[in-house]
Coordinates of C-alpha atoms in Angstrom, one line a residue:
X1 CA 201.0 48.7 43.8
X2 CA 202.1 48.1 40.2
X3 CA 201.3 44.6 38.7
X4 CA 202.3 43.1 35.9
X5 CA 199.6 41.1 34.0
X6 CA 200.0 38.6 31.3
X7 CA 199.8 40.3 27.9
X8 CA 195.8 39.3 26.2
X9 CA 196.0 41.5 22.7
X10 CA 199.4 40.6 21.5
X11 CA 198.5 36.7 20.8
X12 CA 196.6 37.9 19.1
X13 CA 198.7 40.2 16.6
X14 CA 201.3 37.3 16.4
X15 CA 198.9 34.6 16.1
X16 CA 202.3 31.9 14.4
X17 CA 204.3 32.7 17.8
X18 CA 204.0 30.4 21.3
X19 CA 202.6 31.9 23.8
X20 CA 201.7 28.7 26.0
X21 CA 202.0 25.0 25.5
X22 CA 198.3 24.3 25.7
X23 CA 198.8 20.4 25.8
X24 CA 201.3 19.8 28.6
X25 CA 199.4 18.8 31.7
X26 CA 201.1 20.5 34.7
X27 CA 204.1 21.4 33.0
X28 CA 205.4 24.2 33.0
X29 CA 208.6 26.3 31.2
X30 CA 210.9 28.7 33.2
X31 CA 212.9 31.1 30.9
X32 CA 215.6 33.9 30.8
X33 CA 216.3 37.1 28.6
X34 CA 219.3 39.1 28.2
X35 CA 222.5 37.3 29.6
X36 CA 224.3 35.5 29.9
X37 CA 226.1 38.3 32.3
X38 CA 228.5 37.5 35.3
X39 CA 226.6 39.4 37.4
X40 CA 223.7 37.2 38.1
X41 CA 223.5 34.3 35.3
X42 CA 225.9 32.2 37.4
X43 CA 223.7 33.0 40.7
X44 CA 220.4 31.7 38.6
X45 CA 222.3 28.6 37.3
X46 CA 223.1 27.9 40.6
X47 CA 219.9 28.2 42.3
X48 CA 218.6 26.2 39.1
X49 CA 221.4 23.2 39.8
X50 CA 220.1 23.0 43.4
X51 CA 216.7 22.5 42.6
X52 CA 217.7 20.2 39.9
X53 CA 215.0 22.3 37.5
X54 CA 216.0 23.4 33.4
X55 CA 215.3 26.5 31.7
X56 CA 215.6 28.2 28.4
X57 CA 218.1 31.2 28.5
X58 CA 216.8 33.4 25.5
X59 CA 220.8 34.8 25.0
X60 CA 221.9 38.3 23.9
X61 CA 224.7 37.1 21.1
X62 CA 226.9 40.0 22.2
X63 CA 226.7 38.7 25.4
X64 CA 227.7 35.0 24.6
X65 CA 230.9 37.0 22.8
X66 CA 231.5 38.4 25.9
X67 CA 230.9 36.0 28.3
X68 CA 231.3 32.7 26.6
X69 CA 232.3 30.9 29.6
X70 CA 228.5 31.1 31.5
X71 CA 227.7 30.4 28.2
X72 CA 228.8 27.5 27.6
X73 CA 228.2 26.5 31.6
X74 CA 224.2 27.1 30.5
X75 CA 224.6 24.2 27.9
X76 CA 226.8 22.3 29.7
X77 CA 224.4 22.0 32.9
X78 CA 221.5 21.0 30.4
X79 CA 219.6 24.2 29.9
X80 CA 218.6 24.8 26.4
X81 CA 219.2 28.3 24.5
X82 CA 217.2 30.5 22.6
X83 CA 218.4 33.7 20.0
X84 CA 217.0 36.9 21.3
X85 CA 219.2 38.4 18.5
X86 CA 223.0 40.1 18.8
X87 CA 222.3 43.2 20.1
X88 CA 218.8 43.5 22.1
X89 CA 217.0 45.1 19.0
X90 CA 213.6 46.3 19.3
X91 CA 211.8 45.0 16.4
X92 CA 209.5 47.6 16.1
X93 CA 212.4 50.5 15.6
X94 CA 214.1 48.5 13.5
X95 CA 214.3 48.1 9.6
X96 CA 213.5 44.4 8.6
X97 CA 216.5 43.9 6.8
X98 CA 218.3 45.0 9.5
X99 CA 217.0 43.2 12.3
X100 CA 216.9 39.9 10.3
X101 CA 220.6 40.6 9.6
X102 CA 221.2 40.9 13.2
X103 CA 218.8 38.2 14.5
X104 CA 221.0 35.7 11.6
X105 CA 224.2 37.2 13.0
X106 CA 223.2 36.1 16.4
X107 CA 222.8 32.1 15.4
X108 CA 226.4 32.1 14.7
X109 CA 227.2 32.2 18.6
X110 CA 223.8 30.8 20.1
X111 CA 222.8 28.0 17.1
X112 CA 219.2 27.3 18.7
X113 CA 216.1 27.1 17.2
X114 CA 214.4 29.0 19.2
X115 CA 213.9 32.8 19.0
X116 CA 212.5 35.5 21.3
X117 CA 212.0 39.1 20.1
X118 CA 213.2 41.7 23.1
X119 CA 210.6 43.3 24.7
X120 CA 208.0 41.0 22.4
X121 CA 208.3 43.7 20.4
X122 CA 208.5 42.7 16.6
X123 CA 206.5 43.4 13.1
X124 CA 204.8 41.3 11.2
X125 CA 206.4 41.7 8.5
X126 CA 209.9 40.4 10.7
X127 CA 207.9 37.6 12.6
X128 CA 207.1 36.0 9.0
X129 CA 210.5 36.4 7.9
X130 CA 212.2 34.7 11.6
X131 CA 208.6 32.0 11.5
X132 CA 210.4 30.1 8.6
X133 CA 213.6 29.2 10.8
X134 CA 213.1 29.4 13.5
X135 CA 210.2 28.5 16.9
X136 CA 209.2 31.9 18.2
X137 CA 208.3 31.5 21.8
X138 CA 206.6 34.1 24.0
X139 CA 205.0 33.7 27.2
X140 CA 201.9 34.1 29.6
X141 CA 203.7 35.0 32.6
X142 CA 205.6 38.4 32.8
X143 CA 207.1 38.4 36.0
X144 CA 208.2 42.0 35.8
X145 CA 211.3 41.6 37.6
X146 CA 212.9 44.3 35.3
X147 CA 210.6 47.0 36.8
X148 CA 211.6 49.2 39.2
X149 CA 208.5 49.5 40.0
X150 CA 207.4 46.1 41.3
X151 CA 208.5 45.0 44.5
X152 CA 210.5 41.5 45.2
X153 CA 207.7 40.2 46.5
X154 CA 205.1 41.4 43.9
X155 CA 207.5 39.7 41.3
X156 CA 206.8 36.2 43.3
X157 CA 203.5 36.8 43.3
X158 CA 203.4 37.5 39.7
X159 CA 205.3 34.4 38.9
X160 CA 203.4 32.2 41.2
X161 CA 199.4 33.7 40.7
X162 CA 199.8 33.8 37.0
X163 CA 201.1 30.1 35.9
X164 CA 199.0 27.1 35.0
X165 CA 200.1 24.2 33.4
X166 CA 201.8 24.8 30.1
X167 CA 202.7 28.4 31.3
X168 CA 206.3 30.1 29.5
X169 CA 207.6 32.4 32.6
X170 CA 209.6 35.2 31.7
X171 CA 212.1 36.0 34.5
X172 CA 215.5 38.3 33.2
X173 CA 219.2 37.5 33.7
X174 CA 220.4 41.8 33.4
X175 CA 221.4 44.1 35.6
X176 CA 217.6 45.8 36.2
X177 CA 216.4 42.3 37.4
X178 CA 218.8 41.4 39.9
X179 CA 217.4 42.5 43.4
X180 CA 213.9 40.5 42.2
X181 CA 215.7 37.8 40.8
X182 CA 217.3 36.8 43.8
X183 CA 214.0 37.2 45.8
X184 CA 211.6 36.1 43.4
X185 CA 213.3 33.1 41.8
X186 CA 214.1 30.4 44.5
X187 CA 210.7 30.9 46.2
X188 CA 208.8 30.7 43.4
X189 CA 210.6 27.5 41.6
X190 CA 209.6 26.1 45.0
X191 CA 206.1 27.0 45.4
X192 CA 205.4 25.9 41.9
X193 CA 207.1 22.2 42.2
X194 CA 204.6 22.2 45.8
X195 CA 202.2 22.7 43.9
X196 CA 202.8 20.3 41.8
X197 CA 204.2 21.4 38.8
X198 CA 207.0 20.1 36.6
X199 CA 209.5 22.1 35.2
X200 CA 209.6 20.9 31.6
X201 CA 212.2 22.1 28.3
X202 CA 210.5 24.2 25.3

């Protein structure tokens, strides 16, 4: 059985990002990378409006010019955005001046202050640069919803066995993530607010 474990070294490394919200008592703070994509953003927004719980949808900007409708349904239903730059760059593989270009070029279409690298993969050198605009937030729960390797269950289990209060969950609005998603998602929103925890904005 693969499991996905909350990262301990990279908090580490990038020290001036979020990883948890330390002070909120039995808050916690559901969020989404990639979309927004017709495929399964709609279906999350849904099951988010039934519940009556918000989330941050960390947006690929090449996505919001593609799909600006669910877009602007995200906002519109009270979710807040993030910039997870225009077109899913590894930070990493990148040149700086590059990525910052692309990560600027994203705020055009998303206009949040909040940033997520994909994959949590970024220098140093980048994170300083991206620090002095905007709030990089991370997370402490990886639900792994993206691996094909981790069964639906497993990715509840992940979500649910791994949060505490001021936990940032990471589920994924893409293509990969869909089959866990809809598993995954509903149960765990629900086995979290039974055990008391709020769903709270970043």
């Amino acid at each position: 059985m693969h499991i996905v474990r909350p990262l301990f070294i990279l908090p580490y490394l990038y020290s001036n990002a979020i990883w948890r919200l330390k002070e909120e008592k039995n808050n916690i703070f559901l969020t989404f990378d990639d979309g927004p994509i017709p495929e399964i953003t709609p279906w999350i927004l849904d099951c988010l409006k039934e519940r009556n719980v918000k989330a941050c949808f960390f947006c690929v900007a090449d996505n919001v010019r593609k799909h600006p409708d669910i877009f602007q349904r995200i906002l519109a239903e009270g979710h807040q955005v993030g910039n997870h730059t225009y077109n899913h760059l590894k930070g990493w593989n990148t040149d700086d001046s590059i990525y910052l270009a692309n990560v600027e070029k994203a705020d055009q279409l998303i206009n949040s202050p909040l940033f997520r690298p994909p994959y949590g993969r970024i220098k140093k050198s980048q994170l300083r640069e991206v620090s002095k605009k905007y709030r990089v937030i991370m997370w402490d729960v990886l639900t792994g919803d993206y691996d094909k390797r981790i069964s639906p269950d497993q990715c509840l289990q992940n979500a649910v066995n791994y949060t505490r209060s001021g936990s940032i969950i990471v589920f994924h609005d893409n293509i990969k993530a869909i089959e866990n998603v809809q598993y995954a998602l509903p149960r765990a929103i629900d086995q979290l607010l039974a055990k008391g925890y709020n769903f709270a904005s970043l």
